[in-house]
Every structure is written in structure tokens, then in C-alpha cells.
XYZ file of C-alpha atoms in Angstrom:
400
model
C -8.960 8.550 30.171
C -7.033 9.053 27.205
C -8.106 9.040 23.977
C -6.045 5.764 23.071
C -7.385 4.092 26.318
C -11.088 4.895 25.326
C -10.138 3.331 21.815
C -9.294 -0.024 23.861
C -12.233 0.064 25.921
C -14.307 0.248 22.749
C -12.207 -2.444 20.970
C -12.286 -4.648 23.953
C -15.921 -4.482 24.247
C -16.689 -4.770 20.607
C -14.693 -7.943 20.243
C -15.559 -9.660 23.968
C -17.418 -12.248 21.999
C -14.090 -13.021 19.656
C -11.362 -14.869 20.821
C -8.028 -13.628 19.755
C -6.104 -13.576 17.513
C -8.417 -11.114 15.666
C -7.988 -8.526 13.361
C -10.307 -5.105 13.267
C -10.808 -1.989 10.970
C -12.173 0.831 12.610
C -14.674 2.180 10.271
C -14.761 5.833 11.372
C -11.250 5.931 11.453
C -11.086 4.583 7.772
C -13.565 6.679 6.567
C -11.971 9.659 8.234
C -8.533 8.589 6.584
C -10.137 8.277 3.202
C -11.542 11.786 3.462
C -8.471 13.078 4.079
C -6.810 11.407 1.046
C -9.557 13.126 -0.903
C -9.054 16.376 0.528
C -5.097 16.279 -0.017
C -5.892 15.345 -3.660
C -7.177 18.552 -4.175
C -10.017 17.294 -6.736
C -7.931 14.933 -8.708
C -8.721 11.016 -8.487
C -7.384 8.805 -6.114
C -6.554 5.268 -7.401
C -6.609 2.912 -4.603
C -3.612 0.506 -4.163
C -5.179 -2.692 -3.369
C -1.989 -4.128 -1.681
C -2.608 -1.989 0.930
C -6.261 -3.015 1.520
C -6.343 -6.556 0.378
C -9.854 -6.799 1.371
C -12.551 -6.805 -1.516
C -15.259 -5.254 0.901
C -13.056 -2.237 1.646
C -11.869 -1.799 -1.650
C -15.422 -1.231 -2.511
C -16.531 0.893 0.437
C -13.594 3.271 -0.380
C -14.529 3.545 -4.125
C -17.914 4.535 -3.487
C -16.506 7.631 -1.903
C -16.574 10.723 -4.309
C -12.792 11.381 -4.813
C -11.624 7.834 -5.600
C -11.436 6.052 -8.835
C -9.965 2.843 -10.275
C -7.409 0.566 -8.499
C -4.029 -0.020 -8.557
C -3.268 -3.854 -8.477
C -0.062 -5.780 -7.647
C -0.257 -8.891 -9.387
C -2.013 -10.000 -12.802
C -3.841 -12.762 -11.203
C -5.134 -10.383 -8.636
C -6.240 -7.921 -11.583
C -8.083 -10.506 -13.344
C -10.016 -11.707 -10.281
C -10.665 -8.037 -9.399
C -11.835 -7.398 -13.099
C -14.160 -10.843 -13.016
C -15.735 -9.179 -9.356
C -16.889 -6.127 -11.421
C -14.306 -3.621 -11.119
C -13.679 -1.679 -14.202
C -10.405 0.066 -13.921
C -7.628 -1.857 -12.781
C -3.804 -0.809 -13.189
C -1.419 -3.186 -12.452
C 1.769 -1.448 -10.792
C 4.241 -3.922 -11.704
C 5.625 -5.912 -14.509
C 4.098 -9.430 -14.738
C 5.523 -12.899 -16.105
C 2.280 -14.912 -15.424
C 2.116 -16.183 -18.915
C -1.277 -18.078 -18.111
C -2.665 -14.718 -16.991
C -1.614 -12.998 -20.050
C -3.515 -15.559 -22.102
C -6.612 -14.980 -20.138
C -6.275 -11.303 -20.625
C -5.638 -11.340 -24.401
C -8.694 -13.898 -24.987
C -11.327 -11.884 -22.575
C -12.492 -8.526 -24.238
C -14.047 -7.677 -20.958
C -10.761 -8.172 -18.876
C -8.666 -6.333 -21.977
C -10.919 -3.528 -21.180
C -10.527 -3.397 -17.625
C -6.990 -4.079 -17.052
C -3.971 -2.325 -17.752
C -0.705 -3.831 -17.653
C 2.647 -2.134 -16.694
C 5.679 -2.319 -18.959
C 9.215 -0.711 -19.248
C 11.101 -3.107 -21.270
C 10.022 -4.699 -25.088
C 11.095 -7.882 -23.474
C 8.030 -7.713 -21.715
C 5.803 -7.233 -24.967
C 7.730 -10.262 -26.331
C 6.720 -12.244 -23.019
C 3.221 -11.123 -23.519
C 3.120 -12.124 -27.417
C 4.564 -15.269 -26.763
C 1.888 -15.946 -24.223
C -1.265 -14.848 -26.006
C -2.177 -18.149 -27.642
C -5.284 -17.541 -29.780
C -6.206 -14.448 -27.749
C -6.396 -11.251 -30.147
C -7.543 -8.568 -27.692
C -5.484 -5.126 -27.542
C -3.679 -5.037 -24.365
C -3.612 -1.933 -22.547
C -0.073 -0.653 -21.590
C 1.330 1.834 -18.858
C 4.867 2.864 -19.154
C 6.555 3.081 -15.707
C 9.261 6.194 -15.252
C 12.155 5.606 -12.734
C 11.540 8.274 -10.343
C 14.953 7.863 -8.384
C 17.373 11.136 -7.780
C 20.733 10.630 -9.377
C 23.314 12.919 -7.985
C 26.983 13.149 -9.130
C 26.466 11.839 -12.425
C 24.623 9.027 -11.499
C 27.196 7.653 -8.733
C 24.533 8.139 -5.944
C 20.863 6.990 -6.460
C 18.149 7.769 -4.194
C 15.017 5.828 -4.657
C 13.949 2.321 -5.369
C 15.298 0.171 -8.341
C 12.148 -0.187 -10.486
C 11.953 0.971 -13.958
C 15.066 1.310 -16.437
C 13.604 4.133 -17.883
C 14.701 7.243 -16.479
C 14.783 10.186 -19.355
C 12.019 11.323 -21.386
C 14.009 9.904 -24.336
C 13.928 6.564 -22.768
C 9.885 6.574 -22.088
C 9.204 8.259 -25.488
C 11.371 5.509 -27.058
C 9.466 2.871 -25.599
C 6.141 4.279 -26.517
C 7.181 4.523 -30.139
C 7.918 0.789 -29.931
C 4.408 0.031 -28.358
C 2.831 2.175 -30.813
C 4.253 0.143 -33.809
C 3.126 -3.275 -32.400
C 0.142 -4.527 -33.298
C -1.963 -5.766 -30.135
C -1.137 -2.968 -27.612
C -1.812 0.445 -26.860
C -0.250 2.929 -24.586
C -2.950 4.576 -22.509
C -0.921 5.777 -19.477
C 2.117 6.758 -17.461
C 3.134 5.895 -14.085
C 5.781 7.259 -11.978
C 6.099 6.138 -8.185
C 8.227 8.199 -5.701
C 8.738 6.003 -3.066
C 11.903 7.850 -1.709
C 9.182 10.645 -1.054
C 5.662 8.967 -0.663
C 7.108 6.010 1.428
C 9.580 7.520 3.891
C 8.814 9.323 6.745
C 10.294 12.857 7.562
C 9.947 13.023 11.054
C 11.737 9.999 12.617
C 11.050 10.136 16.378
C 14.453 11.109 18.318
C 16.380 11.350 15.099
C 16.296 15.395 14.414
C 19.489 15.290 11.823
C 18.240 12.198 10.148
C 14.891 13.737 9.758
C 16.082 17.202 8.594
C 18.326 15.507 6.124
C 15.321 13.542 4.990
C 13.281 16.622 4.171
C 16.146 18.142 2.407
C 16.461 15.092 0.062
C 12.797 14.850 -0.504
C 12.571 18.696 -1.423
C 15.136 18.300 -4.040
C 13.622 15.157 -5.304
C 10.483 16.806 -5.713
C 11.701 19.508 -7.481
C 13.740 17.359 -10.047
C 10.934 14.993 -10.641
C 8.365 17.545 -11.076
C 10.638 18.797 -13.868
C 11.369 15.453 -15.223
C 8.054 14.150 -15.266
C 6.338 16.918 -17.056
C 9.065 16.533 -19.662
C 8.417 12.896 -20.164
C 4.745 13.296 -20.616
C 5.213 15.868 -23.305
C 7.576 13.686 -24.926
C 4.886 10.590 -24.785
C 2.041 12.626 -25.539
C 3.997 13.679 -29.039
C 3.817 9.921 -29.661
C 0.507 8.988 -28.025
C -1.755 11.784 -28.166
C -4.590 10.208 -26.589
C -2.858 9.378 -23.234
C -5.463 8.547 -20.595
C -3.925 9.150 -17.653
C -0.654 9.685 -15.614
C -0.283 8.523 -12.325
C 2.025 9.648 -9.491
C 2.687 9.424 -5.655
C 1.631 7.567 -2.551
C -0.069 8.217 0.503
C 3.343 10.166 1.858
C 3.456 12.697 -1.133
C -0.260 13.033 -2.101
C -0.455 16.908 -1.761
C 2.880 17.447 -3.580
C 2.417 15.143 -6.464
C -0.970 16.532 -7.367
C 0.605 19.966 -7.373
C 1.911 19.077 -10.649
C 0.176 19.874 -13.983
C 1.494 16.779 -15.598
C -0.276 14.433 -13.208
C -3.805 13.760 -13.830
C -4.171 11.012 -10.775
C -2.653 10.040 -7.506
C -2.191 6.538 -6.014
C -2.625 6.028 -2.184
C -3.507 3.139 -0.049
C -1.705 2.900 3.103
C -3.122 5.932 4.284
C -6.742 4.194 4.646
C -5.236 1.855 7.473
C -2.346 4.010 8.583
C 0.300 1.535 9.937
C 3.065 2.397 12.057
C 5.341 3.473 9.236
C 3.251 6.397 8.475
C 3.285 7.928 11.979
C 6.717 9.739 10.907
C 5.418 12.412 8.495
C 5.257 16.495 8.986
C 2.604 16.862 5.779
C -0.086 14.566 7.319
C -1.267 12.672 9.801
C -4.038 9.708 10.054
C -5.917 7.697 12.420
C -4.774 3.917 13.128
C -7.797 2.005 11.585
C -6.445 -1.299 11.198
C -5.316 -3.509 14.312
C -4.865 -6.955 15.472
C -5.067 -8.456 19.062
C -2.872 -11.445 20.303
C -4.523 -12.906 23.925
C -2.469 -13.113 26.746
C -1.601 -16.713 27.574
C 1.294 -16.170 30.242
C 2.488 -14.178 33.255
C 6.114 -14.804 33.897
C 6.737 -12.159 36.560
C 6.127 -8.742 37.544
C 5.950 -6.279 34.706
C 5.937 -9.176 31.881
C 3.081 -10.777 29.962
C 3.407 -13.466 27.200
C 1.001 -13.331 24.544
C 0.397 -15.959 21.752
C 2.260 -15.419 18.317
C 2.741 -11.850 17.184
C 5.733 -12.251 14.810
C 4.486 -10.696 11.829
C 7.325 -8.618 10.473
C 6.849 -6.332 7.237
C 8.724 -6.667 3.940
C 11.542 -4.046 3.204
C 14.988 -3.977 4.746
C 15.163 -5.964 7.842
C 15.224 -3.655 11.444
C 12.865 -2.839 14.387
C 10.658 -0.682 12.459
C 9.487 -3.604 10.482
C 7.908 -5.294 13.489
C 4.331 -4.783 14.638
C 4.106 -2.159 17.528
C 2.474 -2.921 20.576
C 0.074 -0.341 20.789
C -2.764 -0.873 23.546
C -2.786 -0.815 26.284
C 0.228 2.063 25.991
C 3.159 1.476 27.500
C 4.273 -2.091 26.395
C 7.351 -2.809 24.666
C 9.261 -6.006 23.203
C 11.815 -7.936 25.075
C 14.917 -6.946 23.090
C 16.061 -10.518 23.545
C 13.197 -12.045 21.916
C 11.545 -9.674 19.867
C 8.093 -10.473 18.216
C 8.049 -14.479 18.238
C 6.733 -16.861 15.822
C 4.352 -18.592 18.378
C 4.869 -16.533 21.746
C 6.057 -12.977 22.167
C 7.039 -11.532 26.113
C 6.000 -8.275 26.529
C 7.465 -5.824 29.123
C 6.306 -2.677 30.881
C 4.095 -1.770 34.037
C 0.599 -2.050 32.224
C 1.469 -5.804 31.956
C 0.636 -6.190 35.522
C -2.907 -5.147 34.921
C -3.503 -7.883 32.146
C -4.923 -11.120 32.882
C -4.688 -14.403 31.179
C -7.083 -14.011 28.059
C -7.302 -10.418 27.884
C -6.119 -8.907 24.600
C -3.127 -6.822 23.664
C -3.372 -4.427 20.573
C -0.914 -4.142 17.681
C -0.311 -2.251 14.728
C 1.723 -3.654 11.809
C 4.332 -1.850 10.368
C 2.577 -2.021 6.807
C -0.703 -1.753 5.437
C -2.277 -4.783 3.731
C 0.639 -7.206 4.759
C -1.433 -7.833 7.963
C -4.275 -9.476 5.780
C -1.901 -12.289 4.661
C -2.090 -13.475 8.470
C -5.843 -13.291 8.839
C -8.723 -14.677 6.719
C -11.509 -11.740 8.096
C -11.303 -8.540 9.240
C -14.153 -7.560 11.804
C -15.460 -4.230 11.049
C -15.788 -1.970 14.233
C -18.359 1.031 14.455
C -18.171 2.399 18.213
C -18.143 -0.361 20.528
C -19.644 -3.054 17.908
C -18.366 -5.114 15.463
C -21.153 -4.513 12.665
C -19.638 -6.786 9.996
C -17.225 -9.052 9.385
C -15.544 -9.447 5.935
C -13.094 -11.479 4.420
C -9.598 -10.395 3.460
C -8.091 -12.074 -0.122
C -6.797 -14.535 1.899
C -10.030 -15.644 3.365
C -11.248 -15.707 0.075
C -8.908 -18.467 -1.207
C -6.252 -16.088 -2.524
C -2.556 -15.348 -1.683
C -1.286 -13.601 -4.570
C 2.060 -13.104 -3.270
């Protein structure tokens, strides 16, 4: 029996009492992935990206481990909810226009001490000030650096379109503007190199593309390391008491922490290891989060139909954004139908061994987005479900 077949047998036994659709997290795999992130971080703390987890119980579990510290959140409302729940170091990774939440933040000393907001434009400071109302708490601010690689005088850009702050002078100028403004304090810098951390460099069946990605990423790492160090020097000249410099992601942990200027690294997807993280030469993880759909039809030889399953991930549309049929091995989508809203035909010889009511296990393309489809995660240890915990959705929160 292969390792994957053994996992399927375990998951089927563990969830035999549960009807599909159902989502699980294999705790042995989850913990092993967490340990690997800490190893790769080389002694620098790993800040957990909550959007890749979206489950308070699992955030608590990973933050209880040595080597992890703090949360990187994705909305301001989520940040305040987590702070009220007892998480005392929450870095909001994206600028917000949530005026009501800013009013709460500025009026509550506990929230203001626990939450740091992201800023890359003076207009964002204006919005916060306009939303303050009577709140006079000092708002903790992190400045975001654009990490994209610009070539040919800026005519070619590699990387996400995030912050407008690209040079050390850009970031230092905003730091001075914040420092002069009552009610704000710069405490950190963030620089997320998504074109390195979030792009696999070993694309199956695409050796030339994989080599091109590796060459691009090597050049981008060199350029960013030099520029990020210069940015930190420039900002520390304005804000000597800077608390942290955050960078990286699951796919770049060991490279990012090698920079002296970086004090911590962010990661989250590496805990669940969704399918988009199979294509890396620098690390490998164990799939920990899966969902199962039930077989409801057997249309013919080599075909079964499962209920639902059309859970595409965000990003540029394409086959790589679909969940992948994982267990039993050897199933594939019908190219004429793909992953359907209500039903999904699956092709392949393993279909002939599946009966109505059996489970087919899938891996989502991304990590935390799976939790927007399920209100609970069943935690599996060995061949037993040892706990069932709510996702954000299960606690009544759909922040985005």
C-alpha cells in the first residue's frame, strides 16, 4: 500500500461517521509543517498569516509552538476580533478603508496596543483621522515596501502591484510624514516578495519555464536584499525605535531570513500545504488540509460523479486554481465540465472501485480559502477525529 493509499484509508476510517462534504486537518502533517517552517526560519520568529488558516483554534495551536510569534491578518475587522479574542500582536497586512473599525481602534487602548495597521499613502492617514471621532489612541503603523523587480527602466515589472513605495527615499519620506503627524507611530516595515514566496519554481512538465522562474527569482532576491537593507537604514534614521522588519512567505522563508535587515518572516500556507505549494525546489511539505465530496452517481465505466466541488481559488483564472482530486489516486476532471457548482464528474480507472456514498478527497489550490466553504474542520490524529473546531465562517465571520 502506498503512503497516499494509507492516508486515504486513515481518513476514511476517521470520518466514517461523518457525511460528506467534510473538511479535515491532519494534525500530524500540520505540526510537521509548522516544525519545518521554524527550521527554515533559522531562529527568526515566524508570524502566522491568518488568511491561510482562518481557524482560531489552529492559530492558537501554532502560536503555542516555539519559533512562532504574532499574526498577520487580512482585514481590520478581523484584526480587532482577534485582538478581542486574546491575540496581542496582530499586524494587518493590507491597507483598510473600514471607517467604523478605525473608530473602534482609536477609541480602545487594548486594541490600539495589539493591532498594527498597514500604510503606504498619506491619504490612508487622512482616512484614519477622519474616522477617529473622539478616539485619541495612538495608531501603530507599518510601512509597506513594493518588492517588485523593475527592469529596462521600469518598462518591465515582475511582482504584484501593491505599495507605491519602491525606493528608500519613498519609504523614508512617508516615515517622516507619519512621525510629524500626531496620533500615529511607525513601528515596522513590511515587504512581501510574492513573486518569490508565492510562485513555484518547479512546474511539472515545464522545465524551461521552471528554469526561467528560478533565474528570475535569483535576480529578484539579490536586488531586493540590497534595496530592503537600504530602506531599513533610511527609515531607522527617521524612526530609530523601529520594532520589526517583516518579509517573505512560505516559499521564501530560508532566503528571506538570511537578510540581516529582516527581523521576522511571515508564513501561513505552509501549514496546510495546498496544491499550489507542490512546485518548489526549496522545500516540500505534507498536505494537511483536505476536503471530501461524496460519490452520488456512477454514469458509466471509469466515471463517477461527486456532489459539488467547484471551489476555485482566487488569482488569475486557470486550471491551477481548481482543487485537485487527490485520493484515491488517478482521478481527473472531465475537461468538458471541470469542477462543478453542484456536481463534478471524475474520470479514471479508480472510479470503478468507488460506490455511491464513498468519499473522494481533494486538495484546495490555496490554503485558507477552503475555510470559506466549511464551517468546521475535523482534526484527525491517526485514524480518529479527536476534535472538531469552527472556522471563521463557523464562528459567523466572513471578513472577505
